[in-house]
CSV table of N, CA and C in Angstrom, one decimal:
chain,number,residue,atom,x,y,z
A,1,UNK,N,1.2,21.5,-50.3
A,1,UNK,CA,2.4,21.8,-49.7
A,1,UNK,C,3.0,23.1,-50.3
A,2,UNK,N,3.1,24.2,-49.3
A,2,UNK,CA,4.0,25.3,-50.0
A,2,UNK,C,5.6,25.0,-49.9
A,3,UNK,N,6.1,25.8,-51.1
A,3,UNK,CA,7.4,25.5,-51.4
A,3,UNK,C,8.2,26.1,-50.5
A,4,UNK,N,9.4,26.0,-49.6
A,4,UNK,CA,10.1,26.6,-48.5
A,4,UNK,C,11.3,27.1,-49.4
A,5,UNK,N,11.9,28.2,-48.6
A,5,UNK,CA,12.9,28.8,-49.1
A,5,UNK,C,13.8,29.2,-48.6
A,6,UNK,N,15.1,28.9,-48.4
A,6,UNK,CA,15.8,29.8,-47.3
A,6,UNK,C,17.4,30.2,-47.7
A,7,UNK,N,17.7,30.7,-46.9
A,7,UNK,CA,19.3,31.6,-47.4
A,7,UNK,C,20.1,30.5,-47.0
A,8,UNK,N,21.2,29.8,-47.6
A,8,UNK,CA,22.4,29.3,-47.5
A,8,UNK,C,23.4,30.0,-47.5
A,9,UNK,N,24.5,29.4,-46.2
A,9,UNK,CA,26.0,30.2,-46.7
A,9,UNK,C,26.5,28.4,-48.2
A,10,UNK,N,27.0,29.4,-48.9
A,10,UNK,CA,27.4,28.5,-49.8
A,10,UNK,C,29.5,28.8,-49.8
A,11,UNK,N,30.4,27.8,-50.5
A,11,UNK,CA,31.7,28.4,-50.7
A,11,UNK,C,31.8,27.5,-52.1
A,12,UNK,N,33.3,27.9,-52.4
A,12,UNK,CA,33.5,27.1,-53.8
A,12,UNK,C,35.1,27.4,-53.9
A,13,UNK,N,35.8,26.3,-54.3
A,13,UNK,CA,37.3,26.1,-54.6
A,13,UNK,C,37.2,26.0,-56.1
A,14,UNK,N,38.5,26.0,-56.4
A,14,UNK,CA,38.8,25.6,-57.8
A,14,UNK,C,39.8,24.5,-57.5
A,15,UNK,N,39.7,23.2,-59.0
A,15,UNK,CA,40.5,22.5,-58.9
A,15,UNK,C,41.0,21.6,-60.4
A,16,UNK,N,42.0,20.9,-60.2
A,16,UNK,CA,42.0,20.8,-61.6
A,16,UNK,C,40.7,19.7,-62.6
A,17,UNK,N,40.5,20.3,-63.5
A,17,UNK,CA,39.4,19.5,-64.2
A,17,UNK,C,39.8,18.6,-64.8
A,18,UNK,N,39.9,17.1,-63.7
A,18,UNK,CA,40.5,15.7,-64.1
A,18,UNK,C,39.9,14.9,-63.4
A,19,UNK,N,39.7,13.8,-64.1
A,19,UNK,CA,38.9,12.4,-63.3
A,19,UNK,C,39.7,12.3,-62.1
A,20,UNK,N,38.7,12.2,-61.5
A,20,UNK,CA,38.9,11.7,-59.8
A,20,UNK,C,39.0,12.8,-58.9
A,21,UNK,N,39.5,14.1,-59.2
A,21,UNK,CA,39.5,15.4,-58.7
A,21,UNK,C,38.2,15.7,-57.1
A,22,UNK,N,36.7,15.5,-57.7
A,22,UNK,CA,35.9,15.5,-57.4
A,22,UNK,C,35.7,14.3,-56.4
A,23,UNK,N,35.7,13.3,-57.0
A,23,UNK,CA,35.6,12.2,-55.8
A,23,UNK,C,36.6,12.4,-54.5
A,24,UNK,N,38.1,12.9,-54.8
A,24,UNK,CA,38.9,12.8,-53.7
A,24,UNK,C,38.4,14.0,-52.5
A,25,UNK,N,37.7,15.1,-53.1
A,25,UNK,CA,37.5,16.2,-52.4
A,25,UNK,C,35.9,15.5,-51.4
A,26,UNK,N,35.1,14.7,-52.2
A,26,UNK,CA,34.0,14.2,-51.7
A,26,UNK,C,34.4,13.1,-50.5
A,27,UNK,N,35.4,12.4,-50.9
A,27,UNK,CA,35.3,11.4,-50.0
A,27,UNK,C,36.2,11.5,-48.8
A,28,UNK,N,36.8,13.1,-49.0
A,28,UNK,CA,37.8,14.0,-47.5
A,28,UNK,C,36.5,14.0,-46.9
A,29,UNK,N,35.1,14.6,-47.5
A,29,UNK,CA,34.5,15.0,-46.2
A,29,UNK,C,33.4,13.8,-46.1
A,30,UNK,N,33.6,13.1,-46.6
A,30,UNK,CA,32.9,11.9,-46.1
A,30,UNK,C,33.2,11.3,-45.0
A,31,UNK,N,34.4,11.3,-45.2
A,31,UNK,CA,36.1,10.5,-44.3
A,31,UNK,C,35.5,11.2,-42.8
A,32,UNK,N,35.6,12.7,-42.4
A,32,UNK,CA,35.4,13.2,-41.8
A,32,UNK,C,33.8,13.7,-40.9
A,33,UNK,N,33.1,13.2,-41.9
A,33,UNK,CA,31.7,13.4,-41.5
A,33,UNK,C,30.9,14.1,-41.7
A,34,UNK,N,31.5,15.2,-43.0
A,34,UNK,CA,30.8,16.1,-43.3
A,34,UNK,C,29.6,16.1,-44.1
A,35,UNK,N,28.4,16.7,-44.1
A,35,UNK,CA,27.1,16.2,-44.6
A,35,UNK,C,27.1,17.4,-45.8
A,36,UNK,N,26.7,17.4,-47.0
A,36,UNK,CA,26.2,18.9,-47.3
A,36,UNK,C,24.8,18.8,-48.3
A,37,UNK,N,24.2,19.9,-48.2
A,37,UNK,CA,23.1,19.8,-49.1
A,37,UNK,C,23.3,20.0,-50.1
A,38,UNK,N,24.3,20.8,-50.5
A,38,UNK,CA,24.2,20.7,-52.2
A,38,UNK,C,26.0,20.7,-52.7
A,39,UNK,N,25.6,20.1,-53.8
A,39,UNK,CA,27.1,19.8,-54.3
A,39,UNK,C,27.0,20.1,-56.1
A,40,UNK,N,27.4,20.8,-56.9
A,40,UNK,CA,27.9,21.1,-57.4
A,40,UNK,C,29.1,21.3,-58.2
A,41,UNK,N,29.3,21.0,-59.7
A,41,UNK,CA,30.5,21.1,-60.0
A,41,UNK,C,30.6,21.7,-61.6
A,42,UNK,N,31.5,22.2,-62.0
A,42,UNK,CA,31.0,22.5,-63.3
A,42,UNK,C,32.9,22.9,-64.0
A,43,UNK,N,32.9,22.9,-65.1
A,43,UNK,CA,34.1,23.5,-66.0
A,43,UNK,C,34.4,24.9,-65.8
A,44,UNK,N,35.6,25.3,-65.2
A,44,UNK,CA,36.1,26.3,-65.3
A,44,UNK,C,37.7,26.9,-66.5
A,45,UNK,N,37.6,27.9,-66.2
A,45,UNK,CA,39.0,28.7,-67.6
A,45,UNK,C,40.0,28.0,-66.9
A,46,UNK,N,41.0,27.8,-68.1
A,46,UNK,CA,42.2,27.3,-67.5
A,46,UNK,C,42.2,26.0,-67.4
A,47,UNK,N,41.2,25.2,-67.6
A,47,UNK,CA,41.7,23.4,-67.4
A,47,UNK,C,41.2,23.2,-65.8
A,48,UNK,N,40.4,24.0,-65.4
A,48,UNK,CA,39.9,24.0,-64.0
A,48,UNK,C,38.6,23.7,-63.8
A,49,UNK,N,38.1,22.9,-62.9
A,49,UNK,CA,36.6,23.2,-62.6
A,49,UNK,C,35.9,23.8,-61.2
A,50,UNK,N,35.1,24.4,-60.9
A,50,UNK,CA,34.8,25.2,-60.1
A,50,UNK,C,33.9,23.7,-59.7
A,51,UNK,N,34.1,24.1,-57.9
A,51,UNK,CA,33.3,23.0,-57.4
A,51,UNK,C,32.3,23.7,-56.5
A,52,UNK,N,31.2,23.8,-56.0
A,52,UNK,CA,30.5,24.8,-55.1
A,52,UNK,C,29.8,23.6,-54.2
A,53,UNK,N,30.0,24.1,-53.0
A,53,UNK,CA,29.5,23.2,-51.6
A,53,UNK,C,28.5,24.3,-51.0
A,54,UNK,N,27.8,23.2,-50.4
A,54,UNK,CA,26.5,23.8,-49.2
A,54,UNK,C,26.6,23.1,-48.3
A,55,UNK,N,27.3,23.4,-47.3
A,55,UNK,CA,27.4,22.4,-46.1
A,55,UNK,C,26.3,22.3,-45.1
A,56,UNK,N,25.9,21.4,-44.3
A,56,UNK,CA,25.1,21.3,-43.5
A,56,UNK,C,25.3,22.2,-42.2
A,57,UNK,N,27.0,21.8,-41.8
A,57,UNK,CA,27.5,22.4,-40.9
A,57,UNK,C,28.3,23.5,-41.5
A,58,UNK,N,28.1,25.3,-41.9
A,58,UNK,CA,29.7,25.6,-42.2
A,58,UNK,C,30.6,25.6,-41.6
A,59,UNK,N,30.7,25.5,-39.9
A,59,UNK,CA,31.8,26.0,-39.1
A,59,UNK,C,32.6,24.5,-39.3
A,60,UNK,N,32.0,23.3,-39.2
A,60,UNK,CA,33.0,22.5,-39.0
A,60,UNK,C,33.4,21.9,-41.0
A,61,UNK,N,32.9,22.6,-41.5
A,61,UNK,CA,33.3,22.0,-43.0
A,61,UNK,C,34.4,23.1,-43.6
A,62,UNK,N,34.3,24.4,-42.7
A,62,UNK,CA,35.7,25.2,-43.0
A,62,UNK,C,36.8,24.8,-42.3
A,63,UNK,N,36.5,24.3,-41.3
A,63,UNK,CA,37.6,23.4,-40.5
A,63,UNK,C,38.3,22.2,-41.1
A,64,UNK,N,37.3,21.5,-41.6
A,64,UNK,CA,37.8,20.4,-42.4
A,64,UNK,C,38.4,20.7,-43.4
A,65,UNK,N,38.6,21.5,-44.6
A,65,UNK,CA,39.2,22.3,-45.2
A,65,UNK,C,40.0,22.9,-45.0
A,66,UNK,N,39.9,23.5,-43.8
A,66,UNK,CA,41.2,24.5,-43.4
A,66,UNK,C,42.2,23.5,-43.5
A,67,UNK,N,42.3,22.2,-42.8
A,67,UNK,CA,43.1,21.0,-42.0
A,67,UNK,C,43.9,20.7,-43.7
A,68,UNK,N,42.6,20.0,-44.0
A,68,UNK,CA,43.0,19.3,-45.7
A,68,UNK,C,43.7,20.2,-46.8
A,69,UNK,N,43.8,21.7,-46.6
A,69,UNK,CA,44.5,22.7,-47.4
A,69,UNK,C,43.5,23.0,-48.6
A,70,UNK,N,42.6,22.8,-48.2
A,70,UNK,CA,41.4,23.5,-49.4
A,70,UNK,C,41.5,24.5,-49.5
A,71,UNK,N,42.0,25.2,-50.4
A,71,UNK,CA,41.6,26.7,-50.3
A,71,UNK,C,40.0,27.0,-50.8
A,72,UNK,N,39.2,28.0,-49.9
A,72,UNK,CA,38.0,27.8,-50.4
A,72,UNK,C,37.7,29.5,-50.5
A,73,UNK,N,36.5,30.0,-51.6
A,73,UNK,CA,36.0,31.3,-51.5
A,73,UNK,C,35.8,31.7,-49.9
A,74,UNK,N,35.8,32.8,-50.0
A,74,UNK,CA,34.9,33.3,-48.8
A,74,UNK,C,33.3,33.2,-49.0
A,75,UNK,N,33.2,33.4,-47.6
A,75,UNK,CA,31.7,32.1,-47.4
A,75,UNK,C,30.6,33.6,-48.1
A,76,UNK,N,29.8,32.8,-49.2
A,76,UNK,CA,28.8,33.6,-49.3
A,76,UNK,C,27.5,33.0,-49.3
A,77,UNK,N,26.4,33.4,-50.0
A,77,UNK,CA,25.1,33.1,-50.2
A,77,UNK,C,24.5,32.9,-50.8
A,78,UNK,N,23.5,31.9,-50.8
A,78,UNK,CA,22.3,31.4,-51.6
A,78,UNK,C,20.9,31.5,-51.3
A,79,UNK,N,20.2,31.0,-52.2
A,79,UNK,CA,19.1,30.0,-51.7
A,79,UNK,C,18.8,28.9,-52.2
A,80,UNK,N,18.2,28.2,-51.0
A,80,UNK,CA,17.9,26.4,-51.1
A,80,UNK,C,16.0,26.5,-51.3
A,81,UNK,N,15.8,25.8,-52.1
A,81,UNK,CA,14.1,25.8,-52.8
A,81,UNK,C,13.9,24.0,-52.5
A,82,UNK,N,12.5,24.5,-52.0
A,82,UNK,CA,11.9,22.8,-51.9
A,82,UNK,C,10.5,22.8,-51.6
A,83,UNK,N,10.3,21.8,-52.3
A,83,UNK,CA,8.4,21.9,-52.3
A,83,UNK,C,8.2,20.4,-53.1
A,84,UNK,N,6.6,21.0,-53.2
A,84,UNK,CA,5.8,19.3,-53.9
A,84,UNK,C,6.1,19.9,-55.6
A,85,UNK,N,6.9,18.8,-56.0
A,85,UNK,CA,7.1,18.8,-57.6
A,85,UNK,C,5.4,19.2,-58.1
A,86,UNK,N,5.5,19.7,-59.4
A,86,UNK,CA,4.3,20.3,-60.4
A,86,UNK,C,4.7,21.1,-61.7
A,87,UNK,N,4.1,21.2,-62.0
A,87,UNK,CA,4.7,21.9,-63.5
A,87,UNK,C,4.7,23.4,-63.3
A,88,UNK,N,5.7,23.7,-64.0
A,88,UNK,CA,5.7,25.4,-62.8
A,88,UNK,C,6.7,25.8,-61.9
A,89,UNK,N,7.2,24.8,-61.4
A,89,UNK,CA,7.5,25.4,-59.9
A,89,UNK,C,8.4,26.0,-59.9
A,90,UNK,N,9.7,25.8,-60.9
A,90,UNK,CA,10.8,26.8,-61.3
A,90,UNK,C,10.2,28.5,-61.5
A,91,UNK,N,9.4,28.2,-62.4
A,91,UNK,CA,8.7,29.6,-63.6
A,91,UNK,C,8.1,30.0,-62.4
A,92,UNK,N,7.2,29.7,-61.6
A,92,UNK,CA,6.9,30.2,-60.1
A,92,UNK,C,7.8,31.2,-59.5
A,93,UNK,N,9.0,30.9,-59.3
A,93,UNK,CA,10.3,31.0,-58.3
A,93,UNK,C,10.7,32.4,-59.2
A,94,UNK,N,11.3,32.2,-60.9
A,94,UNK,CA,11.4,32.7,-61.5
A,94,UNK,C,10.7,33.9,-61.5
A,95,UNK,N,9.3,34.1,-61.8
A,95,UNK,CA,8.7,35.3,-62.1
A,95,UNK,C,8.6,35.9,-60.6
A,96,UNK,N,8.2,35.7,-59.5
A,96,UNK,CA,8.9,36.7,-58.5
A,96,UNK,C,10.2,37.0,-58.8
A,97,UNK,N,11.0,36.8,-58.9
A,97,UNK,CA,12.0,37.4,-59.2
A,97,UNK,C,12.2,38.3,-60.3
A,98,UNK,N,11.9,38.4,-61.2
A,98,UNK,CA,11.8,39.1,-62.1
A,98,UNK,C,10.8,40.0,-62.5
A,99,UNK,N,9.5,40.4,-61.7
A,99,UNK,CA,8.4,41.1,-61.0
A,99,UNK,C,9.4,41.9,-60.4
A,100,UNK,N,10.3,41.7,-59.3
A,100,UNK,CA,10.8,42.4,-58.9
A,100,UNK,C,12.2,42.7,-59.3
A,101,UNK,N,12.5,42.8,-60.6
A,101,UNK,CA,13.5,43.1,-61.2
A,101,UNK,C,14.9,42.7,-60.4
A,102,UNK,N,14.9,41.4,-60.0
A,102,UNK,CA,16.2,40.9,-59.8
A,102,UNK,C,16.3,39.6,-60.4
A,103,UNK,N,17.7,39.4,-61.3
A,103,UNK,CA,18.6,38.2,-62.0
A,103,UNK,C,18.9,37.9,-61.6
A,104,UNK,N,18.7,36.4,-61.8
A,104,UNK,CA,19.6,35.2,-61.4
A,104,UNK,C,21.1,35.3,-62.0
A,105,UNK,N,21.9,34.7,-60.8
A,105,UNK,CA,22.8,33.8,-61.7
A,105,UNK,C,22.9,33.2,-61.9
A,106,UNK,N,22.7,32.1,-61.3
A,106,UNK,CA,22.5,30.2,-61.9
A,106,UNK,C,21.2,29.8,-60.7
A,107,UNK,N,20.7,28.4,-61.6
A,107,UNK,CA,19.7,27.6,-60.8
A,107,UNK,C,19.8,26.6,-61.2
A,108,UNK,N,19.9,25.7,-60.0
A,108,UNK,CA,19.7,24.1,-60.5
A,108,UNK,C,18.4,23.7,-60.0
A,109,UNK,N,17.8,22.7,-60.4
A,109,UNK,CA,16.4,22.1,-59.9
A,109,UNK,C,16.3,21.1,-60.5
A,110,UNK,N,16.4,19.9,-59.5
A,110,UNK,CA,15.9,18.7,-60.3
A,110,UNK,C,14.6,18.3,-58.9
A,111,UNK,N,14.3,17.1,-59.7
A,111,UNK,CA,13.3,16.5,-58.7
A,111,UNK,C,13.6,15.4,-57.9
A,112,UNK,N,12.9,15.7,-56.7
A,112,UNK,CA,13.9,14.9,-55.5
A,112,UNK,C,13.3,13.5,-55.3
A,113,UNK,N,12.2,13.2,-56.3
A,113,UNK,CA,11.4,12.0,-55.6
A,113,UNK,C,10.2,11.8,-55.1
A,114,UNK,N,9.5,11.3,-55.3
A,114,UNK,CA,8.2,11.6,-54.2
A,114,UNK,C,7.2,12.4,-54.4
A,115,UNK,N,7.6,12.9,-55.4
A,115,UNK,CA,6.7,14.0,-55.5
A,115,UNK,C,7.6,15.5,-55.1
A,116,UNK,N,8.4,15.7,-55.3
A,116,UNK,CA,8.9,16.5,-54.6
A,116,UNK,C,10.2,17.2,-55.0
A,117,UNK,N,10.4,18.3,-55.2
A,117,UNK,CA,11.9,19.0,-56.0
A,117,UNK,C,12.5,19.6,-55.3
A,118,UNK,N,13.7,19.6,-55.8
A,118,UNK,CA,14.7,21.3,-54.9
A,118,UNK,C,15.3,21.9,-55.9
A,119,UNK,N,15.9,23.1,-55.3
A,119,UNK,CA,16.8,24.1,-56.3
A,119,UNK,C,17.6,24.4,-55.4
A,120,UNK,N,18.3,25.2,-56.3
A,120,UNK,CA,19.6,26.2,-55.4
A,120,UNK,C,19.6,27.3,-56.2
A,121,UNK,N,19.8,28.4,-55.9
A,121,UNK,CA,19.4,29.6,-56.5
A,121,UNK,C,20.9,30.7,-56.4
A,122,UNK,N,21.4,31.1,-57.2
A,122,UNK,CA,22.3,32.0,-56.7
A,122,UNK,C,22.1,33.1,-57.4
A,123,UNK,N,22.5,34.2,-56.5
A,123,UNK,CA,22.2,35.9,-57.3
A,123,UNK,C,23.3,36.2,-56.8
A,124,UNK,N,23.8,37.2,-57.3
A,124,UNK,CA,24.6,38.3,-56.9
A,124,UNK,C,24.5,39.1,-55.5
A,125,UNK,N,25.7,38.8,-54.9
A,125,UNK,CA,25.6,39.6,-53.5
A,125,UNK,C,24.9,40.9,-53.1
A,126,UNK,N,24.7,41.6,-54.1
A,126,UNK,CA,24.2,43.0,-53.6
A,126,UNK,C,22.6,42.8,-54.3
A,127,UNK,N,22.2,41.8,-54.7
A,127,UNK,CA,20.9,41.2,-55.1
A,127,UNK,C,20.2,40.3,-53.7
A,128,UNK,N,21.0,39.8,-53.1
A,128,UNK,CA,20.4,39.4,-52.1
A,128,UNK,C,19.4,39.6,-51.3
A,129,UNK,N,19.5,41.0,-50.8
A,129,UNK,CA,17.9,41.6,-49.7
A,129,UNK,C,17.1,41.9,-50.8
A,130,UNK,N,17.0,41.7,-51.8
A,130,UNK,CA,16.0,42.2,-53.1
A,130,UNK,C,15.3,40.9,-53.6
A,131,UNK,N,16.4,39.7,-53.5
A,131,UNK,CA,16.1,38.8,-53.6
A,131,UNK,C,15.2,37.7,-52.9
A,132,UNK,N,15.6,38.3,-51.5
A,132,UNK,CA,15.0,37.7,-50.3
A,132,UNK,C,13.7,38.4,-50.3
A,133,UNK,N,13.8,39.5,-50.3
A,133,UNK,CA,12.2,40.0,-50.2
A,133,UNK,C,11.5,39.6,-50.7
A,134,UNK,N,12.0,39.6,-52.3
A,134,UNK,CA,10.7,39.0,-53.7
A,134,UNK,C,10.4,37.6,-53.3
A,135,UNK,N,11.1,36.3,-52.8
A,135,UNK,CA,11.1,34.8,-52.0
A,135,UNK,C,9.9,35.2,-51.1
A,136,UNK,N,10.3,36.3,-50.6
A,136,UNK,CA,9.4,36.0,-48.7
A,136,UNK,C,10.3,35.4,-47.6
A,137,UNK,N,12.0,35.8,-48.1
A,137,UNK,CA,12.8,34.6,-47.0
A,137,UNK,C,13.0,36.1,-45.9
């Protein structure tokens, strides 16, 4: 099985970094029906944590947001990685990228089960068509 790769619109709020924060935001788009492929969350400056969403749907998860008063980034980009787990598969992903002289910003990758992983990949916006090329997306 080759690994698949493709561009996500991704967004991200800030909110305060306090228990339950996170669940109340998860369980608005639950409430509502929203699906997303990747979720995200981490510590931000200021007592804040940055939360980053990959929605399944973006048009109706900015909507849902809009309604709930989310304020959210403007919608940008990723990529979503998935294949048959193996040793490697990151350092794979990695060295095209850096063959072609473009940095990451962050990656997550765990393994999904089955034999099988994903990531999420983010670069810098003006990294993107450099990035996509060295992928094959």
């Amino acid at each position: 099985m080759t690994d698949t790769i493709r561009r996500a619109d991704y967004y991200y709020t800030k909110v305060k970094d306090s228990p339950g924060e996170a669940y109340r935001l998860l369980s608005h788009l639950k409430e509502k029906g929203v699906n997303l492929t990747v979720f995200s969350a981490f510590p931000a400056e200021g007592g804040m944590a940055q939360v980053d969403f990959v929605p399944e749907d973006p048009v109706e998860f900015e909507k849902v947001c809009r309604v709930a008063g989310v304020a959210l980034s403007a919608k940008k980009q990723c990529f979503i990685i998935g294949g048959a787990d193996r040793p490697g598969a990151v350092a794979d992903i990695l060295k095209r990228l850096g063959d072609a002289k473009v940095n990451g910003t962050a990656l997550d990758a765990v393994c999904a089960g089955s034999g099988r992983y994903g990531a999420i990949l983010w670069v810098k916006p003006e990294a993107m068509a450099a990035a996509a090329k060295a992928l094959g997306v």
